[in-house]
Short mmCIF file of C-alpha atoms and ligand atoms in Angstrom, two decimals:
data_model
loop_
_atom_site.label_atom_id
_atom_site.label_comp_id
_atom_site.label_asym_id
_atom_site.label_seq_id
_atom_site.Cartn_x
_atom_site.Cartn_y
_atom_site.Cartn_z
CA MET A 1054 0.29 -0.24 -0.10
CA ALA A 1055 2.50 2.43 0.78
CA ALA A 1056 5.04 3.40 -1.68
CA LYS A 1057 8.48 3.44 0.01
CA LYS A 1058 9.10 -0.05 2.31
CA SER A 1059 8.27 -0.33 5.73
CA PRO A 1060 10.42 1.75 8.37
CA LYS A 1061 13.36 -1.12 9.45
CA PRO A 1062 12.31 -2.08 13.35
CA ASN A 1063 14.19 -1.41 15.95
CA ILE A 1064 16.61 -4.66 15.88
CA ALA A 1065 20.15 -4.36 18.27
CA ASP A 1066 22.82 -6.42 17.10
CA ASP A 1067 22.94 -7.88 20.93
CA SER A 1068 19.51 -8.47 20.73
CA ILE A 1069 18.31 -12.21 20.86
CA TRP A 1070 14.57 -13.37 18.88
CA VAL A 1071 12.23 -16.13 18.51
CA LEU A 1072 13.09 -16.97 14.22
CA GLY A 1073 10.71 -20.47 14.43
CA THR A 1074 8.38 -21.75 17.10
CA HIS A 1075 6.41 -24.88 17.46
CA MET A 1076 4.43 -27.17 19.53
CA THR A 1077 2.62 -30.74 19.50
CA ARG A 1078 -0.56 -30.48 20.63
CA PHE A 1079 0.14 -31.84 24.30
CA GLY A 1080 -2.07 -35.75 25.14
CA ARG A 1081 -1.04 -39.14 24.68
CA TYR A 1082 1.33 -40.02 21.51
CA PRO A 1083 1.31 -44.57 22.18
CA ASP A 1084 1.66 -44.58 18.60
CA LYS A 1085 4.82 -42.72 18.97
CA ASP A 1086 8.19 -42.17 21.43
CA SER A 1087 9.94 -39.03 22.75
CA VAL A 1088 12.71 -38.80 19.55
CA ASP A 1089 9.58 -38.69 17.20
CA LEU A 1090 7.45 -36.05 19.03
CA ALA A 1091 10.58 -34.13 19.24
CA SER A 1092 11.78 -33.97 16.18
CA THR A 1093 9.17 -33.51 14.63
CA SER A 1094 9.18 -30.40 17.02
CA ALA A 1095 12.13 -29.47 16.34
CA ILE A 1096 11.55 -29.58 11.66
CA ALA A 1097 8.54 -27.37 12.29
CA ALA A 1098 9.85 -24.32 14.54
CA LEU A 1099 12.64 -24.42 12.08
CA GLN A 1100 10.44 -24.49 9.03
CA ASP A 1101 8.62 -21.78 10.46
CA GLY A 1102 11.69 -19.95 10.89
CA GLY A 1103 12.36 -20.38 7.22
CA VAL A 1104 15.79 -21.57 8.43
CA THR A 1105 17.07 -25.81 8.64
CA ILE A 1106 19.34 -27.68 10.98
CA HIS A 1107 22.14 -26.58 8.55
CA ASP A 1108 21.82 -23.52 10.06
CA MET A 1109 21.88 -23.61 13.61
CA ASP A 1110 25.29 -22.79 15.72
CA VAL A 1111 24.09 -24.55 19.19
CA LEU A 1112 21.19 -27.33 19.97
CA ALA A 1113 19.87 -28.00 23.47
CA ALA A 1114 17.75 -30.42 24.05
CA GLY A 1115 14.71 -30.36 28.03
CA CYS A 1116 13.84 -34.11 28.98
CA LEU A 1117 13.56 -35.10 32.39
CA LEU A 1118 12.48 -38.80 32.66
CA GLY A 1119 13.78 -41.16 29.79
CA GLN A 1120 17.00 -42.59 28.93
CA GLY A 1121 19.30 -39.55 28.09
CA GLY A 1122 20.98 -37.74 25.40
CA MET A 1123 18.03 -36.69 23.75
CA ALA A 1124 20.01 -33.85 21.55
CA GLN A 1125 22.05 -36.33 20.27
CA ARG A 1126 19.29 -38.65 19.81
CA ILE A 1127 17.11 -35.80 18.37
CA GLN A 1128 20.50 -34.74 15.77
CA LYS A 1129 20.29 -38.24 14.86
CA GLN A 1130 16.74 -37.59 12.98
CA ILE A 1131 16.78 -34.53 12.17
CA GLY A 1132 20.36 -33.40 11.31
CA GLN A 1133 24.50 -34.66 12.69
CA THR A 1134 25.87 -31.32 11.44
CA GLY A 1135 28.83 -31.76 14.03
CA ILE A 1136 27.49 -29.15 16.58
CA PRO A 1137 27.93 -28.56 19.87
CA ALA A 1138 24.52 -30.41 21.82
CA TYR A 1139 23.52 -30.26 25.03
CA ASN A 1140 21.38 -32.17 27.56
CA VAL A 1141 19.71 -30.45 29.67
CA THR A 1142 17.27 -31.23 32.76
CA ASN A 1143 16.10 -28.60 35.40
CA ALA A 1144 12.94 -30.55 37.02
CA CYS A 1145 10.28 -28.97 35.78
CA ALA A 1146 12.19 -25.66 34.57
CA THR A 1147 13.79 -28.30 32.03
CA GLY A 1148 12.22 -26.54 29.08
CA ALA A 1149 13.13 -22.92 29.92
CA THR A 1150 17.01 -23.79 30.97
CA ALA A 1151 17.16 -25.15 27.15
CA ILE A 1152 16.00 -21.96 26.26
CA ARG A 1153 18.22 -20.16 28.24
CA THR A 1154 21.26 -22.64 27.06
CA VAL A 1155 20.72 -21.29 23.71
CA PHE A 1156 20.52 -17.60 24.66
CA LEU A 1157 23.22 -18.09 26.57
CA HIS A 1158 25.24 -19.38 23.28
CA ILE A 1159 24.20 -16.79 21.10
CA SER A 1160 24.82 -14.13 23.52
CA ALA A 1161 28.36 -14.74 24.64
CA GLY A 1162 29.43 -14.32 20.57
CA GLU A 1163 29.42 -18.32 20.37
CA ALA A 1164 26.47 -18.78 18.09
CA ASP A 1165 24.36 -17.21 15.62
CA MET A 1166 21.44 -19.23 15.91
CA GLY A 1167 20.15 -22.22 17.92
CA ILE A 1168 17.52 -24.61 18.54
CA ALA A 1169 15.79 -25.02 21.50
CA VAL A 1170 13.75 -28.29 22.67
CA GLY A 1171 11.70 -29.71 25.21
CA VAL A 1172 10.26 -32.73 25.10
CA GLU A 1173 8.62 -35.53 27.01
CA GLN A 1174 6.71 -38.49 26.63
CA MET A 1175 5.05 -40.13 30.29
CA GLY A 1176 1.74 -41.79 29.09
CA LYS A 1177 -0.93 -42.55 31.16
CA MET A 1178 1.38 -42.44 35.27
CA GLY A 1179 -0.63 -41.17 36.71
CA LEU A 1180 -1.20 -37.70 38.78
CA LEU A 1181 2.56 -35.66 38.80
CA GLY A 1182 4.48 -37.05 42.12
CA GLY A 1183 0.63 -38.66 43.30
CA ALA A 1184 2.32 -42.27 44.47
CA GLY A 1185 4.98 -43.94 44.43
CA SER A 1186 7.27 -44.25 48.01
CA LYS A 1187 9.65 -46.62 49.63
CA LYS A 1188 8.84 -50.47 50.05
CA GLU A 1189 9.10 -51.45 53.90
CA LYS A 1190 12.34 -52.92 55.09
CA LYS A 1191 11.93 -55.84 57.25
CA VAL A 1192 14.73 -54.87 59.53
CA PHE A 1193 14.40 -51.32 60.79
CA GLU A 1194 17.78 -49.89 59.82
CA PRO A 1195 18.46 -46.48 60.01
CA GLY A 1196 19.81 -45.06 56.88
CA GLY A 1197 20.04 -42.32 53.99
CA ARG A 1198 20.65 -38.33 55.47
CA TYR A 1199 18.17 -38.16 58.27
CA GLY A 1200 18.53 -41.63 59.67
CA ALA A 1201 15.48 -43.28 58.65
CA VAL A 1202 14.38 -46.56 59.34
CA THR A 1203 11.75 -46.60 56.02
CA GLY A 1204 9.90 -44.68 53.96
CA ILE A 1205 8.96 -40.98 55.47
CA ASP A 1206 5.89 -39.94 53.07
CA GLY A 1207 2.69 -40.31 54.61
CA TYR A 1208 4.82 -40.35 57.96
CA LEU A 1209 6.06 -36.74 58.67
CA GLY A 1210 3.73 -35.51 55.79
CA THR A 1211 3.49 -35.44 52.39
CA GLU A 1212 6.24 -36.14 49.71
CA GLY A 1213 3.36 -35.95 47.04
CA MET A 1214 3.36 -33.10 44.40
CA PRO A 1215 -0.60 -32.61 45.13
CA GLY A 1216 0.35 -32.22 48.62
CA VAL A 1217 3.15 -30.19 48.09
CA PHE A 1218 1.99 -26.89 46.34
CA ALA A 1219 -1.57 -27.99 48.52
CA GLN A 1220 0.23 -27.17 51.57
CA ALA A 1221 2.18 -23.71 49.53
CA GLY A 1222 -1.32 -22.61 49.09
CA MET A 1223 -2.67 -22.85 52.66
CA GLU A 1224 0.50 -21.72 53.64
CA TYR A 1225 -0.49 -18.36 51.44
CA ALA A 1226 -4.09 -18.29 52.99
CA HIS A 1227 -2.58 -18.60 56.50
CA ASP A 1228 0.15 -15.96 55.75
CA HIS A 1229 -3.18 -13.61 54.14
CA SER A 1230 -7.26 -14.36 55.88
CA GLY A 1231 -9.71 -14.36 52.81
CA VAL A 1232 -7.91 -16.98 50.80
CA ASP A 1233 -10.17 -19.98 50.32
CA PHE A 1234 -11.04 -23.06 48.56
CA GLU A 1235 -12.90 -21.33 46.74
CA GLN A 1236 -10.69 -19.00 45.02
CA PHE A 1237 -8.46 -21.89 44.42
CA ALA A 1238 -10.72 -23.51 42.50
CA ARG A 1239 -11.73 -20.67 40.19
CA VAL A 1240 -8.39 -20.86 39.23
CA ALA A 1241 -8.84 -24.77 37.20
CA TYR A 1242 -12.26 -23.00 36.10
CA LYS A 1243 -10.92 -20.01 34.32
CA ASN A 1244 -8.11 -22.82 32.93
CA HIS A 1245 -10.32 -24.92 31.81
CA LEU A 1246 -12.68 -23.06 30.11
CA HIS A 1247 -9.77 -21.35 28.35
CA SER A 1248 -8.74 -24.18 27.06
CA THR A 1249 -11.99 -24.95 25.35
CA LEU A 1250 -10.16 -22.23 22.27
CA ASN A 1251 -7.01 -24.46 22.39
CA PRO A 1252 -6.81 -27.04 19.42
CA LEU A 1253 -3.63 -27.89 20.94
CA ALA A 1254 -4.83 -28.46 24.51
CA GLN A 1255 -4.81 -31.86 26.30
CA TYR A 1256 -8.35 -30.93 27.61
CA ARG A 1257 -10.58 -29.13 26.08
CA LYS A 1258 -13.54 -28.81 28.26
CA ASP A 1259 -15.01 -26.43 30.80
CA PHE A 1260 -16.38 -27.70 33.94
CA SER A 1261 -18.73 -25.42 36.53
CA MET A 1262 -17.46 -24.77 39.57
CA GLU A 1263 -19.37 -27.37 41.20
CA GLU A 1264 -17.57 -30.09 39.04
CA ILE A 1265 -14.06 -28.68 40.38
CA MET A 1266 -14.71 -28.39 43.42
CA GLY A 1267 -16.65 -31.30 44.24
CA ALA A 1268 -14.29 -33.21 41.91
CA PRO A 1269 -12.28 -36.68 44.36
CA THR A 1270 -10.04 -34.56 46.55
CA MET A 1271 -6.24 -35.76 45.68
CA SER A 1272 -4.83 -32.95 48.66
CA TYR A 1273 -7.12 -30.23 50.35
CA PRO A 1274 -7.47 -28.26 48.84
CA ASN A 1275 -6.77 -29.66 45.50
CA THR A 1276 -9.11 -32.08 43.83
CA LEU A 1277 -8.20 -34.19 40.35
CA LEU A 1278 -10.02 -31.33 38.29
CA MET A 1279 -6.89 -28.62 39.80
CA CYS A 1280 -4.38 -30.69 39.07
CA CYS A 1281 -2.55 -31.05 35.93
CA PRO A 1282 -2.79 -34.19 34.06
CA THR A 1283 0.66 -35.92 32.14
CA GLY A 1284 1.33 -36.60 28.73
CA ASP A 1285 3.01 -36.63 26.03
CA GLY A 1286 4.19 -34.00 23.56
CA ALA A 1287 7.16 -31.63 22.50
CA ALA A 1288 8.00 -28.61 21.68
CA ALA A 1289 10.41 -26.14 20.11
CA ALA A 1290 12.09 -22.45 19.29
CA VAL A 1291 14.74 -21.37 16.92
CA LEU A 1292 16.46 -18.02 18.83
CA VAL A 1293 18.42 -15.86 16.82
CA SER A 1294 20.73 -12.72 17.14
CA GLY A 1295 19.71 -9.18 16.51
CA GLU A 1296 22.75 -8.68 14.44
CA ARG A 1297 21.44 -12.18 11.68
CA LEU A 1298 18.01 -11.05 12.00
CA LYS A 1299 18.80 -7.87 10.36
CA SER A 1300 20.10 -9.52 6.97
CA MET A 1301 16.92 -11.15 7.11
CA PRO A 1302 13.76 -10.17 4.98
CA ARG A 1303 11.92 -7.67 6.27
CA ARG A 1304 8.67 -10.26 6.36
CA VAL A 1305 11.10 -12.92 8.46
CA GLN A 1306 11.73 -9.91 10.94
CA LYS A 1307 8.71 -8.65 11.49
CA ARG A 1308 7.42 -12.17 13.37
CA ALA A 1309 10.54 -12.63 14.97
CA VAL A 1310 9.87 -11.69 18.99
CA LYS A 1311 11.98 -9.90 21.07
CA ILE A 1312 13.42 -11.73 24.11
CA SER A 1313 14.10 -9.02 26.60
CA ALA A 1314 14.56 -10.92 29.42
CA SER A 1315 15.49 -13.96 30.12
CA VAL A 1316 15.76 -15.40 34.29
CA LEU A 1317 16.70 -18.53 35.66
CA THR A 1318 16.95 -18.52 39.99
CA SER A 1319 17.35 -21.40 42.04
CA ASP A 1320 16.01 -21.26 45.00
CA PRO A 1321 18.26 -19.03 48.40
CA TYR A 1322 18.28 -20.46 51.69
CA THR A 1323 15.07 -19.94 53.68
CA GLU A 1324 14.73 -21.15 57.15
CA ALA A 1325 11.52 -23.56 56.27
CA SER A 1326 12.70 -24.29 53.05
CA GLN A 1327 14.22 -27.20 54.73
CA VAL A 1328 11.81 -29.46 55.66
CA GLN A 1329 8.84 -27.91 52.38
CA PRO A 1330 9.86 -26.74 49.35
CA ASP A 1331 10.16 -22.77 48.91
CA VAL A 1332 8.51 -22.23 45.25
CA ASN A 1333 7.64 -18.07 46.46
CA THR A 1334 11.58 -16.65 47.03
CA LEU A 1335 12.83 -17.59 44.05
CA THR A 1336 9.83 -16.85 41.93
CA ARG A 1337 10.33 -13.09 43.57
CA ASN A 1338 14.08 -13.11 42.71
CA ALA A 1339 13.70 -14.39 38.98
CA ALA A 1340 10.36 -12.06 38.96
CA ALA A 1341 12.43 -8.79 39.76
CA GLN A 1342 15.65 -9.86 37.63
CA ALA A 1343 13.85 -10.14 34.52
CA TYR A 1344 11.45 -6.90 34.92
CA GLU A 1345 14.28 -4.94 35.44
CA LYS A 1346 16.39 -6.85 32.46
CA ALA A 1347 12.98 -5.60 30.18
CA GLY A 1348 12.91 -2.95 31.91
CA VAL A 1349 8.83 -3.08 31.77
CA ALA A 1350 6.14 -3.36 35.02
CA PRO A 1351 3.85 -6.30 35.41
CA GLU A 1352 1.29 -3.78 34.69
CA ASP A 1353 2.57 -3.70 30.77
CA LEU A 1354 2.27 -7.58 30.33
CA ASP A 1355 -0.80 -8.17 27.87
CA LEU A 1356 -0.70 -12.06 28.78
CA VAL A 1357 0.44 -14.27 31.37
CA GLU A 1358 1.70 -18.18 31.05
CA LEU A 1359 3.12 -19.41 34.28
CA HIS A 1360 3.45 -23.11 36.12
CA ASP A 1361 0.38 -23.81 37.54
CA CYS A 1362 0.93 -27.71 38.07
CA PHE A 1363 -1.81 -26.98 40.70
CA ALA A 1364 -4.26 -24.15 41.34
CA THR A 1365 -3.07 -23.32 43.80
CA ALA A 1366 0.44 -22.80 42.61
CA GLU A 1367 -1.30 -20.79 39.73
CA LEU A 1368 -3.34 -18.17 42.40
CA ILE A 1369 0.19 -17.51 44.67
CA HIS A 1370 2.10 -16.88 41.27
CA TYR A 1371 -0.24 -13.64 41.11
CA ASP A 1372 1.15 -12.52 44.27
CA ASN A 1373 5.24 -13.66 43.07
CA LEU A 1374 5.36 -12.48 39.94
CA GLY A 1375 3.47 -8.77 41.47
CA LEU A 1376 0.45 -9.48 39.39
CA CYS A 1377 -1.70 -7.87 41.86
CA GLU A 1378 -0.86 -6.27 45.63
CA ARG A 1379 0.68 -8.01 48.43
CA GLY A 1380 -1.18 -10.73 49.46
CA GLY A 1381 -4.39 -10.15 47.08
CA ALA A 1382 -4.36 -12.87 45.21
CA GLY A 1383 -7.21 -13.78 46.61
CA ASP A 1384 -8.55 -10.36 44.93
CA PHE A 1385 -7.41 -10.86 41.54
CA ILE A 1386 -9.01 -14.08 40.97
CA ASP A 1387 -12.36 -12.74 42.07
CA SER A 1388 -12.39 -9.32 40.09
CA GLY A 1389 -11.80 -11.45 37.06
CA ALA A 1390 -8.49 -9.82 36.00
CA PRO A 1391 -6.29 -13.02 35.12
CA PHE A 1392 -8.97 -14.64 33.08
CA ARG A 1393 -9.09 -13.80 28.98
CA ASP A 1394 -11.31 -11.19 29.22
CA GLY A 1395 -9.30 -9.51 32.03
CA ARG A 1396 -6.51 -6.96 33.01
CA THR A 1397 -3.73 -9.24 32.45
CA PRO A 1398 -4.82 -12.32 31.38
CA VAL A 1399 -3.18 -15.63 32.06
CA ASN A 1400 -2.54 -19.11 31.42
CA VAL A 1401 -5.30 -18.33 27.98
CA SER A 1402 -3.72 -21.79 26.62
CA GLY A 1403 -5.36 -23.25 29.85
CA GLY A 1404 -2.65 -23.86 31.68
CA LEU A 1405 -0.97 -26.86 32.92
CA ILE A 1406 -4.39 -27.69 34.62
CA SER A 1407 -5.45 -28.46 31.03
CA LYS A 1408 -2.98 -27.69 28.02
CA GLY A 1409 -1.22 -30.12 29.61
CA HIS A 1410 2.33 -30.98 31.90
CA PRO A 1411 4.13 -33.61 29.63
CA ILE A 1412 7.38 -31.57 31.87
CA GLY A 1413 10.74 -31.35 29.23
CA ALA A 1414 8.26 -29.55 26.55
CA THR A 1415 6.33 -26.91 28.96
CA GLY A 1416 9.08 -24.13 29.43
CA VAL A 1417 9.01 -24.44 25.41
CA ALA A 1418 5.94 -24.67 24.72
CA ASN A 1419 4.90 -21.42 26.93
CA ILE A 1420 7.11 -19.75 24.67
CA PHE A 1421 5.78 -21.05 21.77
CA GLU A 1422 2.46 -19.92 23.15
CA VAL A 1423 3.18 -16.51 23.96
CA THR A 1424 5.55 -15.73 20.74
CA THR A 1425 2.40 -16.76 18.79
CA HIS A 1426 0.02 -14.29 20.64
CA LEU A 1427 2.68 -11.39 19.90
CA ARG A 1428 3.10 -12.64 16.63
CA GLY A 1429 -1.01 -12.25 16.36
CA GLU A 1430 -1.16 -15.91 15.00
CA ALA A 1431 -3.29 -17.57 18.07
CA GLY A 1432 -6.33 -17.82 16.21
CA ASP A 1433 -9.72 -17.83 18.68
CA ARG A 1434 -7.45 -17.89 21.91
CA GLN A 1435 -5.69 -14.73 20.32
CA ILE A 1436 -5.36 -11.82 23.15
CA ASN A 1437 -5.79 -9.07 20.58
CA GLY A 1438 -2.99 -6.63 20.59
CA ALA A 1439 -1.00 -8.62 22.60
CA LYS A 1440 2.64 -6.63 22.74
CA VAL A 1441 4.31 -7.76 25.96
CA GLY A 1442 4.17 -11.43 27.57
CA LEU A 1443 5.06 -13.44 30.45
CA ALA A 1444 6.15 -17.53 30.66
CA HIS A 1445 7.17 -18.72 34.18
CA VAL A 1446 7.87 -22.36 35.03
CA ILE A 1447 9.01 -23.05 37.93
CA GLY A 1448 11.31 -26.83 39.70
CA LEU A 1449 10.81 -28.26 42.80
CA GLY A 1450 14.21 -28.66 44.00
CA SER A 1451 14.22 -25.50 43.16
CA ALA A 1452 14.44 -24.14 39.87
CA CYS A 1453 12.76 -20.88 38.62
CA GLY A 1454 12.97 -19.51 34.77
CA ILE A 1455 10.75 -15.99 33.64
CA HIS A 1456 11.21 -15.24 30.05
CA ILE A 1457 9.91 -12.04 29.39
CA LEU A 1458 9.29 -11.45 25.25
CA GLU A 1459 7.88 -8.15 23.47
CA LYS A 1460 6.55 -7.46 19.41
CA ALA A 1461 8.72 -6.48 17.25
CA ALA A 1462 8.46 -2.55 16.72
CA MET B 156 0.34 -46.76 73.90
CA VAL B 157 4.51 -47.26 73.09
CA SER B 158 5.61 -50.63 74.24
CA PRO B 159 7.71 -50.67 77.25
CA THR B 160 10.77 -52.43 75.90
CA PRO B 161 13.24 -49.17 75.15
CA SER B 162 15.96 -51.40 73.06
CA ALA B 163 13.04 -53.45 71.26
CA GLN B 164 12.30 -49.45 69.51
CA VAL B 165 13.65 -47.52 67.11
CA PRO B 166 12.76 -43.95 65.83
CA LEU B 167 11.39 -43.42 62.38
CA VAL B 168 14.47 -40.68 61.72
CA ASP B 169 17.42 -40.03 63.84
CA TYR B 170 16.75 -36.75 64.58
CA LEU B 171 13.97 -37.91 66.35
CA ARG B 172 14.96 -39.06 70.02
CA ILE B 173 12.46 -40.81 71.81
CA GLY B 174 12.54 -41.94 75.55
CA ALA B 175 10.62 -40.88 77.90
CA ARG B 176 10.51 -37.08 76.85
CA PRO B 177 10.21 -37.48 73.32
CA TYR B 178 11.84 -34.28 70.98
CA LEU B 179 13.52 -33.33 67.91
CA ARG B 180 16.74 -32.78 67.52
CA ALA B 181 18.30 -30.23 65.01
CA HIS B 182 21.77 -29.59 63.85
CA GLU B 183 22.66 -26.11 64.87
CA CYS B 184 25.28 -23.60 62.87
CA THR B 185 27.23 -22.42 65.47
CA SER B 186 27.35 -19.23 63.43
CA CYS B 187 24.08 -18.05 62.37
CA GLY B 188 22.03 -20.15 63.63
CA ALA B 189 19.79 -22.24 61.01
CA ARG B 190 19.07 -25.51 61.63
CA PHE B 191 18.79 -29.22 59.81
CA PHE B 192 17.05 -31.90 59.93
CA ASP B 193 18.81 -34.37 58.01
CA ARG B 194 22.98 -35.28 57.68
CA ARG B 195 25.30 -32.21 57.45
CA VAL B 196 28.34 -31.09 55.23
CA ALA B 197 28.41 -27.38 55.54
CA CYS B 198 25.42 -24.82 56.19
CA ALA B 199 22.80 -24.04 53.65
CA SER B 200 22.33 -20.74 55.00
CA CYS B 201 26.39 -19.13 56.00
CA GLY B 202 28.10 -22.08 54.49
CA LYS B 203 30.53 -22.59 57.56
CA GLN B 204 30.64 -26.05 58.69
CA GLU B 205 30.23 -26.51 63.01
CA PHE B 206 26.85 -27.76 64.29
CA ARG B 207 25.91 -28.42 67.46
CA ASN B 208 23.30 -31.02 68.94
CA ALA B 209 19.71 -28.41 69.42
CA ARG B 210 16.74 -29.85 70.86
CA VAL B 211 13.76 -28.68 69.23
CA LYS B 212 10.49 -27.71 71.61
CA ASN B 213 7.76 -29.40 71.18
CA SER B 214 5.09 -26.72 71.12
CA GLY B 215 3.68 -24.94 67.11
CA HIS B 216 0.73 -24.49 65.75
CA VAL B 217 0.38 -25.19 61.92
CA LYS B 218 1.23 -23.07 59.24
CA ALA B 219 0.12 -24.84 56.53
CA PHE B 220 -1.58 -28.00 55.95
CA SER B 221 -3.19 -30.70 52.89
CA ILE B 222 -5.68 -33.02 53.77
CA VAL B 223 -3.61 -36.33 51.59
CA HIS B 224 -6.43 -38.34 49.75
CA ARG B 225 -4.36 -40.09 47.53
CA ALA B 226 -1.23 -41.52 49.76
CA ALA B 227 2.06 -43.47 48.82
CA PRO B 228 1.28 -47.06 48.64
CA GLY B 229 0.55 -48.66 52.09
CA ILE B 230 -0.20 -45.40 54.07
CA PRO B 231 -3.33 -45.30 55.36
CA ALA B 232 -5.33 -42.25 53.81
CA PRO B 233 -6.69 -40.06 54.59
CA TYR B 234 -4.40 -38.03 56.41
CA VAL B 235 -3.89 -34.44 57.31
CA SER B 236 0.20 -33.73 56.52
CA ALA B 237 1.56 -30.07 57.86
CA VAL B 238 4.40 -27.77 58.09
CA VAL B 239 4.49 -27.01 61.84
CA GLU B 240 5.90 -24.13 63.15
CA THR B 241 7.73 -24.58 66.98
CA ILE B 242 7.13 -21.68 69.29
CA ASP B 243 11.27 -21.66 68.55
CA GLY B 244 10.45 -20.64 64.90
CA THR B 245 12.04 -24.50 63.85
CA THR B 246 9.95 -25.31 60.89
CA VAL B 247 8.86 -28.95 60.73
CA ARG B 248 7.54 -31.24 58.61
CA SER B 249 5.21 -34.25 60.26
CA ASN B 250 1.52 -35.45 60.51
CA ILE B 251 -1.52 -34.18 62.62
CA VAL B 252 -2.31 -36.96 64.67
CA ASN B 253 -5.31 -37.34 66.76
CA CYS B 254 -7.97 -35.62 64.84
CA ASP B 255 -10.27 -35.70 62.22
CA ALA B 256 -8.84 -36.33 58.73
CA THR B 257 -11.02 -32.91 57.48
CA PRO B 258 -10.78 -29.71 56.55
CA GLU B 259 -12.82 -28.25 59.50
CA ALA B 260 -10.75 -30.53 62.23
CA VAL B 261 -7.87 -28.81 61.37
CA SER B 262 -7.23 -25.04 61.08
CA LEU B 263 -4.34 -22.25 60.02
CA GLY B 264 -2.88 -21.68 63.49
CA MET B 265 -4.30 -24.12 65.10
CA SER B 266 -1.47 -24.66 68.31
CA VAL B 267 -0.41 -28.18 68.06
CA LYS B 268 1.95 -30.32 70.42
CA LEU B 269 4.84 -33.15 69.85
CA THR B 270 4.04 -37.01 69.54
CA THR B 271 5.11 -40.15 69.24
CA TYR B 272 3.09 -43.37 67.83
CA PRO B 273 4.14 -46.84 66.60
CA ILE B 274 4.20 -47.17 63.25
CA GLY B 275 5.10 -51.49 62.76
CA THR B 276 7.20 -53.78 63.80
CA ASP B 277 9.39 -55.49 61.97
CA ASP B 278 11.30 -58.79 61.33
CA ASP B 279 13.24 -59.32 64.70
CA GLY B 280 10.68 -57.88 66.40
CA THR B 281 12.01 -53.91 66.62
CA GLU B 282 8.99 -51.53 67.07
CA ALA B 283 9.49 -48.14 64.62
CA ILE B 284 8.45 -44.51 66.62
CA ALA B 285 7.38 -42.21 64.59
CA PHE B 286 6.18 -38.36 65.96
CA GLY B 287 3.56 -36.33 64.89
CA TYR B 288 1.43 -33.44 66.25
CA GLU B 289 -1.47 -33.02 68.11
CA PRO B 290 -3.95 -30.09 68.69
CA SER B 291 -3.03 -28.80 71.75
ZN1 LIG C 2442 25.40 -21.13 59.49
#
């Protein structure tokens, strides 16, 4: 329409961008293995960016379970080009750590382009960490770092994920009165509702508040419908340096999404975290670093994909990520703010609760989701006019990854 | 309620001290005062390597809890899992016992105190003793 070329986007040489990305639908793939899923997603992400494996200078693969060596097994399917390949595990932050590995390689000047792939094949494992414990010995002999004579899970509190995250939510309720079961349930209501618009989600069914609150209790207050399922899936992202992106066609530049912040934290010492993982402090630390690096405030975010492994987790991360006032997470969900038509849409993909949580894929799939919205390519679930988004994951142990993404100028 | 022969009893974990007045023993950093229940190499708070044994107070309150319905194999469910803060500021993970496993029976901030109970006997006749906290 304009006679002259459109103005060139502002691309700094030392900036880093998402060039191409893809995710498989999350779900069950009994006829494929994790190498099939990861390789399929990797090729699709390369095609999305208009590049090939021969353009890649580095590959990082995140896969928490399985036999290991995923990066090289992907290479053997899509191209053994001899580039450095990293195998990454970092609990539920595995995918985000793969992204950050490629990011660091580029920012160190050792690569112009690289690809991060996250994958998991979990099959029907049942709930994440919901079961499994040591078998009772016939002779009580002290062993391990606590000198335990048998498994302690269930005797000295729970080690199951639904219970650990339930307690994290209940601790928030303890510190901030007024937070209750119904507010935790409303988080799950929202994410199930959001997932009905996402063709890539494992489940796409909405549930009433009564159905969610009346579902079988896993670990109070988390009912079955407030817990993420297990599943299979993969996601991939191709990253490129600003310097290299500048040499690419305008149409490619327009779809590129800038990574304004890439942050990884672990849990600093806190007294209580010696017995119960502290999922708050490292998330708050990561958020503070990410906002400062990106020069972005929580109010600037057009969408957030955060780690809702359980409904209780999402609620406390509203506070940890500064999306609400301190102590105000209950009011935040009640106000409708994190619904897709609210002030700060959270988990418009359906989140882990309904989109699914193939562990290694999750932290890459969040990047896919935010990138797709910033490109304006999210179809029915598109958040219109989205310019800035945040992707957050946390793995118990603990590791927290946050990326802030911005639309090309 | 505990068997009368102390020699035939063993604590579930080595930081539980059983006997006439059971208590929890923490490794306390002599430098910064941080407390740990596991075997230590160094302090997670300050990095120093010197520890002393500290006797954790038996009274506290419930800081967080969950009613666990889907339990590990062999564990009776539902049960109450909790994070307890003792009156000397030590955080302990434990079950709440002698209390119904319902959200109505447990409350945040509820006062509790340490108790012990047997959880089973091995093939040599040795009884394992666990600890829990009960409403006080
Ligand atoms: Zn210390």
